[in-house]
Each structure stands twice: as C-alpha cells, then as structure tokens.
XYZ file of C-alpha atoms in Angstrom:
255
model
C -23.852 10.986 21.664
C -27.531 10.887 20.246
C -28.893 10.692 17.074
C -32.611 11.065 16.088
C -34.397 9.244 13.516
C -38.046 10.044 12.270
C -41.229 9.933 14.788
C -37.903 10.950 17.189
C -36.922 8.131 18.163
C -33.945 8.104 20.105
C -30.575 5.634 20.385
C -27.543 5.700 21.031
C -24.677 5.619 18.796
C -21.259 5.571 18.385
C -19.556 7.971 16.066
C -18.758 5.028 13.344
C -22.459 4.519 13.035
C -23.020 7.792 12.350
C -20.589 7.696 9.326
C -22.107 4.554 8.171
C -25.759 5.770 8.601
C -24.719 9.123 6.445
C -22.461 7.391 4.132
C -23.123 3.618 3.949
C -25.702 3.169 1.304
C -23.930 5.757 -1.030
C -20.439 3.322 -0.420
C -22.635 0.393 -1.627
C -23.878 2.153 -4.522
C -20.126 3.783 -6.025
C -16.866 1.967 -5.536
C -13.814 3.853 -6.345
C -10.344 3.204 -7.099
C -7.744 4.986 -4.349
C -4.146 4.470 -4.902
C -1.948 5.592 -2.294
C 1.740 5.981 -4.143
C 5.011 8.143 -1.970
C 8.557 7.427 -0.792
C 9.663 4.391 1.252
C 8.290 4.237 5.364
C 5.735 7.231 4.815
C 2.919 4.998 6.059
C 1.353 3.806 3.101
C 0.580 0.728 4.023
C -0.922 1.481 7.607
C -3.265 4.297 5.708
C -4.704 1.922 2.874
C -5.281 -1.051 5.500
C -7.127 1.742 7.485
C -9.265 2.771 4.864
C -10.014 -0.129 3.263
C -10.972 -1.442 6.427
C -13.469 0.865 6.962
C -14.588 1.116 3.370
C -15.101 -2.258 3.072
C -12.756 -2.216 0.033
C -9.783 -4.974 -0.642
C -6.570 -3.801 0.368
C -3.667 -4.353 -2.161
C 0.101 -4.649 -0.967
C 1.623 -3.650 -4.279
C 4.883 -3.864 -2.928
C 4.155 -7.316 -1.623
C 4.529 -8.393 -4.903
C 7.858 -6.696 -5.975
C 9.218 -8.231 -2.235
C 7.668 -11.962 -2.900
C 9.471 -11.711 -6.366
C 12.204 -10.502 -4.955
C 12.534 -13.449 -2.537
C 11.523 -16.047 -5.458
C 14.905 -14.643 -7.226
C 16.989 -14.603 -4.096
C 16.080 -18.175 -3.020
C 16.401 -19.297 -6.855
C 19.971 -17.898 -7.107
C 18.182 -16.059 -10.704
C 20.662 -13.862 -12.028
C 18.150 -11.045 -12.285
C 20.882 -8.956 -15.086
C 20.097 -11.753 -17.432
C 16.651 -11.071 -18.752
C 16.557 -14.659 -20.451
C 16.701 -15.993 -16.791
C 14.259 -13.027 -15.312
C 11.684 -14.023 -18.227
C 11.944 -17.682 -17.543
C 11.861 -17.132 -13.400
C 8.679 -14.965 -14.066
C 7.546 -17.849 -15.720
C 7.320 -19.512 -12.378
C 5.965 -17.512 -10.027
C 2.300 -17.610 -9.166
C 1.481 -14.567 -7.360
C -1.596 -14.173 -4.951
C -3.383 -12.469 -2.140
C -5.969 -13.905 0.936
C -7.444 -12.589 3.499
C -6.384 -12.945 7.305
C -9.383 -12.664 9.243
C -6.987 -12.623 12.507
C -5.250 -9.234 11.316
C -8.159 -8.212 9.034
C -5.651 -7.864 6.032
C -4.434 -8.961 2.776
C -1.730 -11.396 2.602
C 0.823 -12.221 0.142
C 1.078 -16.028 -1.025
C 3.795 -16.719 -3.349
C 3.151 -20.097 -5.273
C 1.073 -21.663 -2.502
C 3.088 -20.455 0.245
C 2.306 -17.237 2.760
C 5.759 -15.534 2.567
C 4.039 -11.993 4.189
C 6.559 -11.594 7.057
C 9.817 -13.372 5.419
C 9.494 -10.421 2.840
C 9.477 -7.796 4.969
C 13.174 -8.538 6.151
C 16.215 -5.790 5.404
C 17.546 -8.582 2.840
C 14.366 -8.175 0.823
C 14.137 -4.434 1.411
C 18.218 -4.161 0.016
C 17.449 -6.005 -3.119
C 13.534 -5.362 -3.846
C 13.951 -1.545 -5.647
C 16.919 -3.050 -8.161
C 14.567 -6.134 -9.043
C 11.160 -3.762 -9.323
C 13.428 -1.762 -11.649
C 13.388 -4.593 -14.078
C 10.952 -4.187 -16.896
C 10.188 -7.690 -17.572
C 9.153 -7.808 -13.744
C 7.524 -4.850 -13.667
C 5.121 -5.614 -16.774
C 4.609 -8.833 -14.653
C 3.752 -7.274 -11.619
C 1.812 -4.425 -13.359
C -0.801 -6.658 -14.959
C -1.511 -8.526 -12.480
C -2.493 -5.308 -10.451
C -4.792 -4.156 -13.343
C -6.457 -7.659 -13.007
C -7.241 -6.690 -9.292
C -9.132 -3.659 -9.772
C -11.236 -5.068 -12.479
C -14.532 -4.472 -10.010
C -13.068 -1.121 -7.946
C -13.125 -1.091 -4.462
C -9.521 -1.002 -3.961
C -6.911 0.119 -2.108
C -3.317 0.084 -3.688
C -0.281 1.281 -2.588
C 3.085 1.639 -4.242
C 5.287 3.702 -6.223
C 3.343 4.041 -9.507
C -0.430 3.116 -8.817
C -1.774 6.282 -9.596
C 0.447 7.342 -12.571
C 0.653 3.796 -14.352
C -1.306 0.909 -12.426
C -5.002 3.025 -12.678
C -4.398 6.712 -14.084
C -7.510 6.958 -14.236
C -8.520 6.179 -10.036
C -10.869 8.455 -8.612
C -8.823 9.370 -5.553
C -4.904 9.524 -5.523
C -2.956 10.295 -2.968
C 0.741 11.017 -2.501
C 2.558 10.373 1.011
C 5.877 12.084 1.900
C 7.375 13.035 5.199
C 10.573 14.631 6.657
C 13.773 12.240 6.013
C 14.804 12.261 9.378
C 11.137 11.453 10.441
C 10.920 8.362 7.913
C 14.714 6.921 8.948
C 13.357 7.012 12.414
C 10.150 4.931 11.614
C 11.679 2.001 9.583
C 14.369 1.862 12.510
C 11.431 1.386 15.026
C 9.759 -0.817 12.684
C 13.104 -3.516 11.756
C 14.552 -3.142 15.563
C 11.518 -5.216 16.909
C 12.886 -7.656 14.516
C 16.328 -7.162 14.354
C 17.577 -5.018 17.798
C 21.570 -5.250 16.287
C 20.679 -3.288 13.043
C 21.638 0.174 13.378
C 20.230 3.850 12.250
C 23.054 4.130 9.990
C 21.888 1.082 7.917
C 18.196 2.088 7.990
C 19.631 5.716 6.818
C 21.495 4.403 3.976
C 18.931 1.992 2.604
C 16.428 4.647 2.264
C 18.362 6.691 0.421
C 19.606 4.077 -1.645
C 16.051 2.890 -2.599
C 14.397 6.536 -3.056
C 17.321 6.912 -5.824
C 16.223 3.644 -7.615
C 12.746 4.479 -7.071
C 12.576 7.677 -8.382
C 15.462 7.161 -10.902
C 14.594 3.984 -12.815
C 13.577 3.923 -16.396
C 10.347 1.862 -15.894
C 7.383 3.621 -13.834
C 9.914 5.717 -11.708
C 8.324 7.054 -8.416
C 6.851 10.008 -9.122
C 3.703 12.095 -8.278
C 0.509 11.743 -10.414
C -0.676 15.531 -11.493
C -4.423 15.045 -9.621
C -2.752 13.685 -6.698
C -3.379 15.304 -3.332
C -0.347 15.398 -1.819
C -0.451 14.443 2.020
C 2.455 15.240 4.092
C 2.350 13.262 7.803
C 5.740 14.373 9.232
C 3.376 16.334 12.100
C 0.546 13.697 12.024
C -0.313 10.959 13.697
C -1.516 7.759 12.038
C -5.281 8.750 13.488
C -5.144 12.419 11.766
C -4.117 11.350 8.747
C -6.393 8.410 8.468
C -9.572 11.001 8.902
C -7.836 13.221 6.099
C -7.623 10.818 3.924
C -11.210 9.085 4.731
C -13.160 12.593 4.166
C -11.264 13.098 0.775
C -12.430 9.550 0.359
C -16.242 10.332 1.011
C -15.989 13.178 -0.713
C -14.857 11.203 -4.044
C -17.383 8.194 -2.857
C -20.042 11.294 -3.191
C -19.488 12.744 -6.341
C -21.983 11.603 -8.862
C-alpha cells in the first residue's frame, strides 16, 4: 500500500498509519467520553481495551470496581444487608487503577493490592450484581468513576455509564448478543480456568445477573436513548472493533 505526500514523495505504509496520518492530530486536539454499557459476556471489555488502545485513551473496568468490592466484602465476612456495616466497609476500601505495560491495560488495585484476576472468578461473578445493587456501594463506586473522566479520553464500560456515570458522553454504545451466543462465551472464557464448571452453571448465572442488573432499584441496566445499539452475535471481535472505531472518529470529528 502507498501513500503520497506533497512534492510526491512516496513511502510505504501500513494501514494504521494511514488512520493516524488522517485522524491523529484531530484525536490530539478533541477527547471524548465513550461509554460502552450492555448485558453480561457481550464483549465489552475486549471492545473498550481495543479502542482505547488505539485512541490513546485510558481504559476504565467499571465492573472491576463492583468485583474488587465485592471481594473486599466476601473476604471481610461484611454482612452486605446491613447498610451500617456496608457504610463502614466502604469506609475501607481504597479503590484504584495502573497500567500494565505487559498487557497494555488497566488494572484493578484494591487497597494496595492487584486483585485483577482473583475477581474475575465465578465466586465473584455469583455475588458481584447483588452487592452493585446496593446503593451505598453504588454512590461509592459511581463517584469515583466521575472523578476518572474529569479530563475525557475515556473508555468505560458497565451497566450504567452512559445513562448515569456521564449522560452527557459524546459516544455511547450499547452491546447485546444472542443468549445462547453469550452462555457459550463466558463458558469458553471460565473453562480455561475452571475445566469442571459446566454450561448449566454459566447458563444460570447469566440469567440470574441480567435479572439483578436490569431489575435493581439503583442505576438498573438499561439503554441510554442516544445510544447506538451494536449487536455482535454475527461479528467477530475485529468487525465490531472497526464499527465501533469509525463511529468513534466520526464523534472525534465533529466540531
């Protein structure tokens, strides 16, 4: 592939330096806010990583935090239906992200320590929708998201970024997929790590935590009304990355 500059002179490039030759100095001079927001093992993750990656933005687990608290109240034995003990346990909990150059990603540190793969266990995953349901946790949780987008150029997932976290984000998008499709996913994803677990388990704690989700009182899951809705049951994680990066240059564009 060739690209020609003035007085033709001619290099070689590779498509990436295309984008950043057409796009880069207008992604220096706008930051946005995306928040990626949908139901549990859509992909939300592995899309925000991917374009915050090559945005240049800070990538924001959301969820991270309602798992790290989530461990804090399981290894604390806090009886999270007493809101005297939830207030006090919040109390404690120092909540905090850094960047791991090896995996080129954020990282969750929970007061000092990296918990990011203990909190991505089933045991987490069975409590973490009850606790985020909380509103004393989710107020917690919530401000200290707001905090992190004080200077844009951030990518967020969750369940509520783009309806509570930052209404006002420049590009939302909501993630959904076929039931079967996301049942099948989360059992690929927890067998590497767990190869007795069975479908039947993964089946039932989806469906278990898309009720809380989208059932709670507090910030239930829901979609934001200026959300583009992207559906990946047919896509792979490549095609919906570049769907989600040209609705992201397009934003990036806009004056």
């Amino acid at each position: 592939m060739k690209y020609y500059l003035p007085r033709r002179t001619e290099i070689s490039v590779f498509p990436w330096q295309i984008f950043y030759l057409q796009y880069g100095k207008l992604m220096h001079k706008k930051d946005i806010i995306i928040t990626i927001d949908g139901w549990s093992s859509c992909g939300k993750s592995t899309l925000a990583k991917q374009l915050a990656a090559k945005l240049k933005y800070t990538y924001i687990d959301s969820g991270a935090m309602y798992r790290a608290i989530t461990l804090y109240f399981l290894r604390n034995h806090v009886d999270w239906t007493d809101t005297n003990a939830v207030i006090k346990a919040i109390k404690e909990i120092n909540l905090e992200f850094v960047y791991n150059e090896s995996t080129k990603t954020s990282e969750i540190i929970l007061n000092g320590e990296n918990v990011e793969y203990l909190i991505r266990e089933l045991v987490i995953a069975e409590k973490v929708s009850e606790i985020a349901s909380i509103k004393e946790v989710r107020e917690f949780a919530v401000k200290r998201q707001q905090s992190l987008g004080n200077k844009k150029a951030i990518v967020m997932d969750g369940r509520d970024i783009g309806t509570v976290v930052f209404p006002d984000a420049e590009l939302k998008i909501f993630m959904t997929a076929d039931n079967a499709v996301r049942v099948e996913r989360r059992f690929r994803e927890l067998y590497e790590k767990n190869p007795n677990i069975t479908i039947e388990e993964v089946k039932n704690n989806l469906e278990m935590r898309d009720y809380i989700d989208s059932h709670r009182e507090i910030s239930p899951l829901r979609k934001a009304p200026d959300a583009i809705v992207l559906d990946n049951s047919n896509l792979s994680t490549q095609e919906q990355f570049q769907l989600a990066l040209k609705w992201a240059v397009e934003k990036i564009k806009t004056p």
